[in-house]
JSON list of C-alpha atoms in Angstrom, two decimals:
[
{"chain": "A", "resi": 1, "resn": "MET", "atom": "CA", "xyz": [31.42, 15.49, -2.05]},
{"chain": "A", "resi": 2, "resn": "SER", "atom": "CA", "xyz": [28.09, 13.68, -1.57]},
{"chain": "A", "resi": 3, "resn": "GLU", "atom": "CA", "xyz": [25.85, 14.43, 1.36]},
{"chain": "A", "resi": 4, "resn": "ARG", "atom": "CA", "xyz": [25.54, 11.68, 3.98]},
{"chain": "A", "resi": 5, "resn": "VAL", "atom": "CA", "xyz": [22.10, 10.08, 4.27]},
{"chain": "A", "resi": 6, "resn": "PRO", "atom": "CA", "xyz": [20.68, 10.53, 7.80]},
{"chain": "A", "resi": 7, "resn": "ALA", "atom": "CA", "xyz": [20.55, 7.40, 9.96]},
{"chain": "A", "resi": 8, "resn": "ARG", "atom": "CA", "xyz": [16.73, 7.60, 10.28]},
{"chain": "A", "resi": 9, "resn": "GLU", "atom": "CA", "xyz": [16.32, 7.55, 6.51]},
{"chain": "A", "resi": 10, "resn": "ARG", "atom": "CA", "xyz": [18.78, 4.65, 6.14]},
{"chain": "A", "resi": 11, "resn": "LEU", "atom": "CA", "xyz": [17.00, 2.70, 8.87]},
{"chain": "A", "resi": 12, "resn": "LEU", "atom": "CA", "xyz": [13.60, 3.25, 7.24]},
{"chain": "A", "resi": 13, "resn": "LYS", "atom": "CA", "xyz": [14.95, 2.20, 3.85]},
{"chain": "A", "resi": 14, "resn": "ALA", "atom": "CA", "xyz": [16.51, -0.95, 5.32]},
{"chain": "A", "resi": 15, "resn": "ALA", "atom": "CA", "xyz": [13.35, -1.74, 7.29]},
{"chain": "A", "resi": 16, "resn": "ALA", "atom": "CA", "xyz": [11.19, -1.24, 4.20]},
{"chain": "A", "resi": 17, "resn": "GLU", "atom": "CA", "xyz": [13.17, -3.76, 2.22]},
{"chain": "A", "resi": 18, "resn": "LEU", "atom": "CA", "xyz": [13.62, -6.30, 5.01]},
{"chain": "A", "resi": 19, "resn": "PHE", "atom": "CA", "xyz": [10.10, -6.12, 6.45]},
{"chain": "A", "resi": 20, "resn": "TYR", "atom": "CA", "xyz": [8.60, -6.47, 2.99]},
{"chain": "A", "resi": 21, "resn": "ARG", "atom": "CA", "xyz": [10.98, -9.17, 1.77]},
{"chain": "A", "resi": 22, "resn": "ASP", "atom": "CA", "xyz": [11.40, -11.26, 4.94]},
{"chain": "A", "resi": 23, "resn": "GLY", "atom": "CA", "xyz": [8.53, -10.22, 7.21]},
{"chain": "A", "resi": 24, "resn": "VAL", "atom": "CA", "xyz": [8.31, -8.12, 10.34]},
{"chain": "A", "resi": 25, "resn": "GLY", "atom": "CA", "xyz": [8.73, -10.94, 12.83]},
{"chain": "A", "resi": 26, "resn": "ALA", "atom": "CA", "xyz": [11.62, -12.57, 10.98]},
{"chain": "A", "resi": 27, "resn": "THR", "atom": "CA", "xyz": [13.59, -9.33, 10.82]},
{"chain": "A", "resi": 28, "resn": "GLY", "atom": "CA", "xyz": [15.56, -8.49, 13.92]},
{"chain": "A", "resi": 29, "resn": "ILE", "atom": "CA", "xyz": [17.04, -5.19, 15.03]},
{"chain": "A", "resi": 30, "resn": "ASP", "atom": "CA", "xyz": [20.60, -6.39, 14.38]},
{"chain": "A", "resi": 31, "resn": "THR", "atom": "CA", "xyz": [19.70, -7.30, 10.79]},
{"chain": "A", "resi": 32, "resn": "ILE", "atom": "CA", "xyz": [18.10, -3.89, 10.21]},
{"chain": "A", "resi": 33, "resn": "THR", "atom": "CA", "xyz": [21.02, -1.93, 11.63]},
{"chain": "A", "resi": 34, "resn": "ALA", "atom": "CA", "xyz": [23.56, -4.01, 9.70]},
{"chain": "A", "resi": 35, "resn": "HIS", "atom": "CA", "xyz": [21.58, -3.55, 6.46]},
{"chain": "A", "resi": 36, "resn": "ALA", "atom": "CA", "xyz": [21.35, 0.19, 7.12]},
{"chain": "A", "resi": 37, "resn": "GLY", "atom": "CA", "xyz": [25.03, 0.41, 8.00]},
{"chain": "A", "resi": 38, "resn": "VAL", "atom": "CA", "xyz": [24.38, 2.12, 11.32]},
{"chain": "A", "resi": 39, "resn": "ALA", "atom": "CA", "xyz": [25.11, 1.35, 14.96]},
{"chain": "A", "resi": 40, "resn": "LYS", "atom": "CA", "xyz": [22.35, -0.26, 17.02]},
{"chain": "A", "resi": 41, "resn": "MET", "atom": "CA", "xyz": [22.20, 2.88, 19.15]},
{"chain": "A", "resi": 42, "resn": "SER", "atom": "CA", "xyz": [21.24, 4.85, 16.03]},
{"chain": "A", "resi": 43, "resn": "LEU", "atom": "CA", "xyz": [18.05, 2.84, 15.83]},
{"chain": "A", "resi": 44, "resn": "TYR", "atom": "CA", "xyz": [17.11, 3.69, 19.40]},
{"chain": "A", "resi": 45, "resn": "ASN", "atom": "CA", "xyz": [18.11, 7.34, 18.90]},
{"chain": "A", "resi": 46, "resn": "ASN", "atom": "CA", "xyz": [15.53, 7.50, 16.08]},
{"chain": "A", "resi": 47, "resn": "PHE", "atom": "CA", "xyz": [12.84, 5.05, 17.16]},
{"chain": "A", "resi": 48, "resn": "ALA", "atom": "CA", "xyz": [11.59, 4.18, 20.63]},
{"chain": "A", "resi": 49, "resn": "SER", "atom": "CA", "xyz": [11.31, 0.48, 19.74]},
{"chain": "A", "resi": 50, "resn": "LYS", "atom": "CA", "xyz": [11.02, -1.98, 16.90]},
{"chain": "A", "resi": 51, "resn": "SER", "atom": "CA", "xyz": [7.26, -1.44, 17.11]},
{"chain": "A", "resi": 52, "resn": "ASP", "atom": "CA", "xyz": [7.85, 2.28, 16.54]},
{"chain": "A", "resi": 53, "resn": "LEU", "atom": "CA", "xyz": [10.01, 1.45, 13.51]},
{"chain": "A", "resi": 54, "resn": "VAL", "atom": "CA", "xyz": [7.29, -0.87, 12.14]},
{"chain": "A", "resi": 55, "resn": "LYS", "atom": "CA", "xyz": [4.70, 1.91, 12.52]},
{"chain": "A", "resi": 56, "resn": "ALA", "atom": "CA", "xyz": [7.03, 4.35, 10.72]},
{"chain": "A", "resi": 57, "resn": "TYR", "atom": "CA", "xyz": [7.50, 1.77, 7.94]},
{"chain": "A", "resi": 58, "resn": "LEU", "atom": "CA", "xyz": [3.74, 1.36, 7.54]},
{"chain": "A", "resi": 59, "resn": "ASP", "atom": "CA", "xyz": [3.19, 5.13, 7.55]},
{"chain": "A", "resi": 60, "resn": "ALA", "atom": "CA", "xyz": [5.87, 5.46, 4.86]},
{"chain": "A", "resi": 61, "resn": "ARG", "atom": "CA", "xyz": [4.24, 2.73, 2.72]},
{"chain": "A", "resi": 62, "resn": "LEU", "atom": "CA", "xyz": [0.90, 4.50, 3.08]},
{"chain": "A", "resi": 63, "resn": "GLU", "atom": "CA", "xyz": [2.44, 7.79, 1.96]},
{"chain": "A", "resi": 64, "resn": "GLU", "atom": "CA", "xyz": [4.21, 6.02, -0.89]},
{"chain": "A", "resi": 65, "resn": "TRP", "atom": "CA", "xyz": [0.82, 4.74, -2.11]},
{"chain": "A", "resi": 66, "resn": "HIS", "atom": "CA", "xyz": [-0.74, 8.19, -1.67]},
{"chain": "A", "resi": 67, "resn": "VAL", "atom": "CA", "xyz": [1.93, 9.70, -3.92]},
{"chain": "A", "resi": 68, "resn": "LEU", "atom": "CA", "xyz": [1.33, 7.08, -6.62]},
{"chain": "A", "resi": 69, "resn": "TYR", "atom": "CA", "xyz": [-2.44, 7.50, -6.34]},
{"chain": "A", "resi": 70, "resn": "ARG", "atom": "CA", "xyz": [-2.19, 11.31, -6.60]},
{"chain": "A", "resi": 71, "resn": "GLU", "atom": "CA", "xyz": [0.00, 10.94, -9.70]},
{"chain": "A", "resi": 72, "resn": "ARG", "atom": "CA", "xyz": [-2.63, 8.72, -11.32]},
{"chain": "A", "resi": 73, "resn": "LEU", "atom": "CA", "xyz": [-5.44, 11.01, -10.16]},
{"chain": "A", "resi": 74, "resn": "ALA", "atom": "CA", "xyz": [-3.76, 14.01, -11.79]},
{"chain": "A", "resi": 75, "resn": "THR", "atom": "CA", "xyz": [-4.48, 12.58, -15.24]},
{"chain": "A", "resi": 76, "resn": "ALA", "atom": "CA", "xyz": [-7.98, 11.28, -14.48]},
{"chain": "A", "resi": 77, "resn": "ALA", "atom": "CA", "xyz": [-10.75, 13.53, -15.81]},
{"chain": "A", "resi": 78, "resn": "THR", "atom": "CA", "xyz": [-13.94, 11.60, -15.05]},
{"chain": "A", "resi": 79, "resn": "PRO", "atom": "CA", "xyz": [-15.20, 9.82, -11.92]},
{"chain": "A", "resi": 80, "resn": "ARG", "atom": "CA", "xyz": [-14.76, 6.49, -13.77]},
{"chain": "A", "resi": 81, "resn": "GLU", "atom": "CA", "xyz": [-11.12, 7.34, -14.54]},
{"chain": "A", "resi": 82, "resn": "LYS", "atom": "CA", "xyz": [-10.60, 8.42, -10.94]},
{"chain": "A", "resi": 83, "resn": "LEU", "atom": "CA", "xyz": [-11.98, 5.12, -9.68]},
{"chain": "A", "resi": 84, "resn": "LEU", "atom": "CA", "xyz": [-9.70, 3.21, -12.06]},
{"chain": "A", "resi": 85, "resn": "ALA", "atom": "CA", "xyz": [-6.77, 5.36, -10.89]},
{"chain": "A", "resi": 86, "resn": "VAL", "atom": "CA", "xyz": [-7.04, 3.53, -7.55]},
{"chain": "A", "resi": 87, "resn": "PHE", "atom": "CA", "xyz": [-6.52, 0.20, -9.34]},
{"chain": "A", "resi": 88, "resn": "ASP", "atom": "CA", "xyz": [-3.69, 1.66, -11.42]},
{"chain": "A", "resi": 89, "resn": "SER", "atom": "CA", "xyz": [-1.94, 2.99, -8.31]},
{"chain": "A", "resi": 90, "resn": "TYR", "atom": "CA", "xyz": [-1.93, -0.53, -6.85]},
{"chain": "A", "resi": 91, "resn": "VAL", "atom": "CA", "xyz": [-0.20, -1.79, -10.01]},
{"chain": "A", "resi": 92, "resn": "ASP", "atom": "CA", "xyz": [2.29, 1.08, -9.71]},
{"chain": "A", "resi": 93, "resn": "HIS", "atom": "CA", "xyz": [2.94, 0.22, -6.06]},
{"chain": "A", "resi": 94, "resn": "ALA", "atom": "CA", "xyz": [3.47, -3.44, -6.97]},
{"chain": "A", "resi": 95, "resn": "GLU", "atom": "CA", "xyz": [6.12, -2.43, -9.49]},
{"chain": "A", "resi": 96, "resn": "LEU", "atom": "CA", "xyz": [8.12, -0.67, -6.76]},
{"chain": "A", "resi": 97, "resn": "ALA", "atom": "CA", "xyz": [8.48, -3.96, -4.88]},
{"chain": "A", "resi": 98, "resn": "TYR", "atom": "CA", "xyz": [9.75, -6.11, -7.74]},
{"chain": "A", "resi": 99, "resn": "GLY", "atom": "CA", "xyz": [13.39, -5.52, -6.83]},
{"chain": "A", "resi": 100, "resn": "TRP", "atom": "CA", "xyz": [12.75, -7.28, -3.52]},
{"chain": "A", "resi": 101, "resn": "GLY", "atom": "CA", "xyz": [10.52, -9.98, -4.95]},
{"chain": "A", "resi": 102, "resn": "PHE", "atom": "CA", "xyz": [6.84, -9.04, -5.16]},
{"chain": "A", "resi": 103, "resn": "ARG", "atom": "CA", "xyz": [4.94, -10.45, -2.18]},
{"chain": "A", "resi": 104, "resn": "GLY", "atom": "CA", "xyz": [1.65, -8.58, -2.38]},
{"chain": "A", "resi": 105, "resn": "CYS", "atom": "CA", "xyz": [0.47, -5.75, -0.18]},
{"chain": "A", "resi": 106, "resn": "GLY", "atom": "CA", "xyz": [3.20, -4.76, 2.26]},
{"chain": "A", "resi": 107, "resn": "LEU", "atom": "CA", "xyz": [0.59, -3.21, 4.53]},
{"chain": "A", "resi": 108, "resn": "LEU", "atom": "CA", "xyz": [-1.49, -6.38, 4.79]},
{"chain": "A", "resi": 109, "resn": "ASN", "atom": "CA", "xyz": [1.59, -8.59, 5.07]},
{"chain": "A", "resi": 110, "resn": "ALA", "atom": "CA", "xyz": [2.80, -6.59, 8.06]},
{"chain": "A", "resi": 111, "resn": "ALA", "atom": "CA", "xyz": [-0.66, -6.33, 9.63]},
{"chain": "A", "resi": 112, "resn": "ALA", "atom": "CA", "xyz": [-0.98, -10.12, 9.57]},
{"chain": "A", "resi": 113, "resn": "GLU", "atom": "CA", "xyz": [2.04, -10.30, 11.87]},
{"chain": "A", "resi": 114, "resn": "LEU", "atom": "CA", "xyz": [0.98, -7.59, 14.30]},
{"chain": "A", "resi": 115, "resn": "PRO", "atom": "CA", "xyz": [-1.18, -8.16, 17.37]},
{"chain": "A", "resi": 116, "resn": "VAL", "atom": "CA", "xyz": [-4.74, -6.88, 17.50]},
{"chain": "A", "resi": 117, "resn": "GLY", "atom": "CA", "xyz": [-4.71, -3.32, 18.80]},
{"chain": "A", "resi": 118, "resn": "ASP", "atom": "CA", "xyz": [-1.24, -2.53, 17.43]},
{"chain": "A", "resi": 119, "resn": "ALA", "atom": "CA", "xyz": [-0.99, 1.00, 16.02]},
{"chain": "A", "resi": 120, "resn": "GLY", "atom": "CA", "xyz": [0.40, -0.39, 12.77]},
{"chain": "A", "resi": 121, "resn": "ARG", "atom": "CA", "xyz": [-2.80, -2.36, 12.17]},
{"chain": "A", "resi": 122, "resn": "ALA", "atom": "CA", "xyz": [-4.76, 0.89, 12.48]},
{"chain": "A", "resi": 123, "resn": "THR", "atom": "CA", "xyz": [-2.64, 2.39, 9.69]},
{"chain": "A", "resi": 124, "resn": "VAL", "atom": "CA", "xyz": [-3.45, -0.57, 7.46]},
{"chain": "A", "resi": 125, "resn": "ALA", "atom": "CA", "xyz": [-7.15, -0.45, 8.30]},
{"chain": "A", "resi": 126, "resn": "PHE", "atom": "CA", "xyz": [-7.16, 3.27, 7.54]},
{"chain": "A", "resi": 127, "resn": "GLN", "atom": "CA", "xyz": [-5.76, 2.68, 4.04]},
{"chain": "A", "resi": 128, "resn": "LYS", "atom": "CA", "xyz": [-8.24, -0.10, 3.25]},
{"chain": "A", "resi": 129, "resn": "GLU", "atom": "CA", "xyz": [-11.17, 2.00, 4.48]},
{"chain": "A", "resi": 130, "resn": "GLU", "atom": "CA", "xyz": [-9.84, 4.98, 2.53]},
{"chain": "A", "resi": 131, "resn": "VAL", "atom": "CA", "xyz": [-9.83, 2.95, -0.69]},
{"chain": "A", "resi": 132, "resn": "GLU", "atom": "CA", "xyz": [-13.42, 1.80, -0.16]},
{"chain": "A", "resi": 133, "resn": "GLN", "atom": "CA", "xyz": [-14.48, 5.38, 0.60]},
{"chain": "A", "resi": 134, "resn": "LEU", "atom": "CA", "xyz": [-12.81, 6.58, -2.62]},
{"chain": "A", "resi": 135, "resn": "PHE", "atom": "CA", "xyz": [-14.83, 3.99, -4.52]},
{"chain": "A", "resi": 136, "resn": "LYS", "atom": "CA", "xyz": [-18.02, 5.24, -2.84]},
{"chain": "A", "resi": 137, "resn": "ASP", "atom": "CA", "xyz": [-17.21, 8.86, -3.68]},
{"chain": "A", "resi": 138, "resn": "TYR", "atom": "CA", "xyz": [-16.47, 8.16, -7.34]},
{"chain": "A", "resi": 139, "resn": "LEU", "atom": "CA", "xyz": [-19.48, 5.88, -7.74]},
{"chain": "A", "resi": 140, "resn": "ARG", "atom": "CA", "xyz": [-21.72, 8.59, -6.23]},
{"chain": "A", "resi": 141, "resn": "GLU", "atom": "CA", "xyz": [-20.34, 11.06, -8.76]},
{"chain": "A", "resi": 142, "resn": "MET", "atom": "CA", "xyz": [-21.09, 8.59, -11.55]},
{"chain": "A", "resi": 143, "resn": "LYS", "atom": "CA", "xyz": [-24.56, 7.51, -10.35]},
{"chain": "A", "resi": 144, "resn": "PRO", "atom": "CA", "xyz": [-25.85, 9.97, -7.73]},
{"chain": "A", "resi": 145, "resn": "ALA", "atom": "CA", "xyz": [-29.19, 8.20, -7.24]},
{"chain": "A", "resi": 146, "resn": "ALA", "atom": "CA", "xyz": [-27.81, 4.65, -7.08]},
{"chain": "A", "resi": 147, "resn": "ALA", "atom": "CA", "xyz": [-27.21, 2.65, -3.91]},
{"chain": "A", "resi": 148, "resn": "ILE", "atom": "CA", "xyz": [-23.46, 2.29, -4.23]},
{"chain": "A", "resi": 149, "resn": "ASP", "atom": "CA", "xyz": [-22.20, 1.10, -0.82]},
{"chain": "A", "resi": 150, "resn": "GLU", "atom": "CA", "xyz": [-22.41, -2.57, -1.82]},
{"chain": "A", "resi": 151, "resn": "THR", "atom": "CA", "xyz": [-20.73, -1.93, -5.18]},
{"chain": "A", "resi": 152, "resn": "ALA", "atom": "CA", "xyz": [-17.91, -0.03, -3.48]},
{"chain": "A", "resi": 153, "resn": "GLU", "atom": "CA", "xyz": [-17.47, -2.94, -1.08]},
{"chain": "A", "resi": 154, "resn": "HIS", "atom": "CA", "xyz": [-17.37, -5.38, -4.01]},
{"chain": "A", "resi": 155, "resn": "LEU", "atom": "CA", "xyz": [-14.74, -3.29, -5.78]},
{"chain": "A", "resi": 156, "resn": "SER", "atom": "CA", "xyz": [-12.71, -3.17, -2.57]},
{"chain": "A", "resi": 157, "resn": "PHE", "atom": "CA", "xyz": [-12.92, -6.96, -2.23]},
{"chain": "A", "resi": 158, "resn": "VAL", "atom": "CA", "xyz": [-11.94, -7.44, -5.87]},
{"chain": "A", "resi": 159, "resn": "LEU", "atom": "CA", "xyz": [-8.92, -5.16, -5.47]},
{"chain": "A", "resi": 160, "resn": "GLU", "atom": "CA", "xyz": [-7.69, -6.57, -2.16]},
{"chain": "A", "resi": 161, "resn": "GLY", "atom": "CA", "xyz": [-8.33, -10.16, -3.22]},
{"chain": "A", "resi": 162, "resn": "ALA", "atom": "CA", "xyz": [-6.41, -9.53, -6.42]},
{"chain": "A", "resi": 163, "resn": "MET", "atom": "CA", "xyz": [-3.54, -8.07, -4.41]},
{"chain": "A", "resi": 164, "resn": "ALA", "atom": "CA", "xyz": [-3.43, -11.16, -2.19]},
{"chain": "A", "resi": 165, "resn": "ARG", "atom": "CA", "xyz": [-3.40, -13.47, -5.21]},
{"chain": "A", "resi": 166, "resn": "ALA", "atom": "CA", "xyz": [-0.86, -11.27, -7.03]},
{"chain": "A", "resi": 167, "resn": "GLY", "atom": "CA", "xyz": [1.43, -11.61, -4.02]},
{"chain": "A", "resi": 168, "resn": "LEU", "atom": "CA", "xyz": [1.22, -15.38, -4.28]},
{"chain": "A", "resi": 169, "resn": "ASP", "atom": "CA", "xyz": [1.79, -15.25, -8.05]},
{"chain": "A", "resi": 170, "resn": "GLY", "atom": "CA", "xyz": [4.73, -12.85, -7.69]},
{"chain": "A", "resi": 171, "resn": "HIS", "atom": "CA", "xyz": [3.52, -10.42, -10.37]},
{"chain": "A", "resi": 172, "resn": "ASP", "atom": "CA", "xyz": [0.77, -7.88, -11.04]},
{"chain": "A", "resi": 173, "resn": "GLY", "atom": "CA", "xyz": [-1.35, -9.93, -13.47]},
{"chain": "A", "resi": 174, "resn": "ARG", "atom": "CA", "xyz": [-4.17, -10.36, -10.94]},
{"chain": "A", "resi": 175, "resn": "LEU", "atom": "CA", "xyz": [-4.24, -6.61, -10.30]},
{"chain": "A", "resi": 176, "resn": "LYS", "atom": "CA", "xyz": [-4.64, -5.95, -14.01]},
{"chain": "A", "resi": 177, "resn": "ALA", "atom": "CA", "xyz": [-7.43, -8.55, -14.12]},
{"chain": "A", "resi": 178, "resn": "ALA", "atom": "CA", "xyz": [-9.09, -6.81, -11.14]},
{"chain": "A", "resi": 179, "resn": "ARG", "atom": "CA", "xyz": [-9.05, -3.56, -13.10]},
{"chain": "A", "resi": 180, "resn": "ARG", "atom": "CA", "xyz": [-10.83, -5.27, -16.00]},
{"chain": "A", "resi": 181, "resn": "ILE", "atom": "CA", "xyz": [-13.41, -6.70, -13.57]},
{"chain": "A", "resi": 182, "resn": "ALA", "atom": "CA", "xyz": [-13.91, -3.24, -12.07]},
{"chain": "A", "resi": 183, "resn": "ILE", "atom": "CA", "xyz": [-14.56, -1.83, -15.54]},
{"chain": "A", "resi": 184, "resn": "SER", "atom": "CA", "xyz": [-17.22, -4.46, -16.18]},
{"chain": "A", "resi": 185, "resn": "ILE", "atom": "CA", "xyz": [-18.87, -3.75, -12.80]},
{"chain": "A", "resi": 186, "resn": "VAL", "atom": "CA", "xyz": [-18.80, 0.03, -13.22]},
{"chain": "A", "resi": 187, "resn": "ASP", "atom": "CA", "xyz": [-19.99, -0.07, -16.82]},
{"chain": "A", "resi": 188, "resn": "GLN", "atom": "CA", "xyz": [-23.04, -2.11, -15.80]},
{"chain": "A", "resi": 189, "resn": "LEU", "atom": "CA", "xyz": [-24.23, 0.48, -13.29]}
]
């Protein structure tokens, strides 16, 4: 006999698919509960509001990326490889979304729909700042005496711009191109 999946987990899974595929604003509570196969009351027993569910979705996406990044980092020996692991983790994360139709960065897509000051936007900003800080840390390890803040910012722009374009293209080709650009930038330091 299989164990029943808790309502919270089913709601988060449904929200992840629907928010990513259709957008936060276009996805109503009734659609989420129907997709999860739970009663509407189950949603409110697990989340204070749709906004609370959106924040949980964004936190889960952030953790999902952290897991993929840590997996890539585990095989990276040098600061250069660690920096490239960030790019590789974005490609890995893109691959997870193909079943729903790749639309780019789920964090940025959701943030674009949320009002300024929303807690979900803070989660997204945290991840983007974290990526840029990782670039700074790895660049400092590679070139301790170099001024690297601008280079880290450039790498961040290359990666996030590639993710936006990849979302429009519907595949990860731009992310792979961004990795090649990052290599050329890093190797010229």
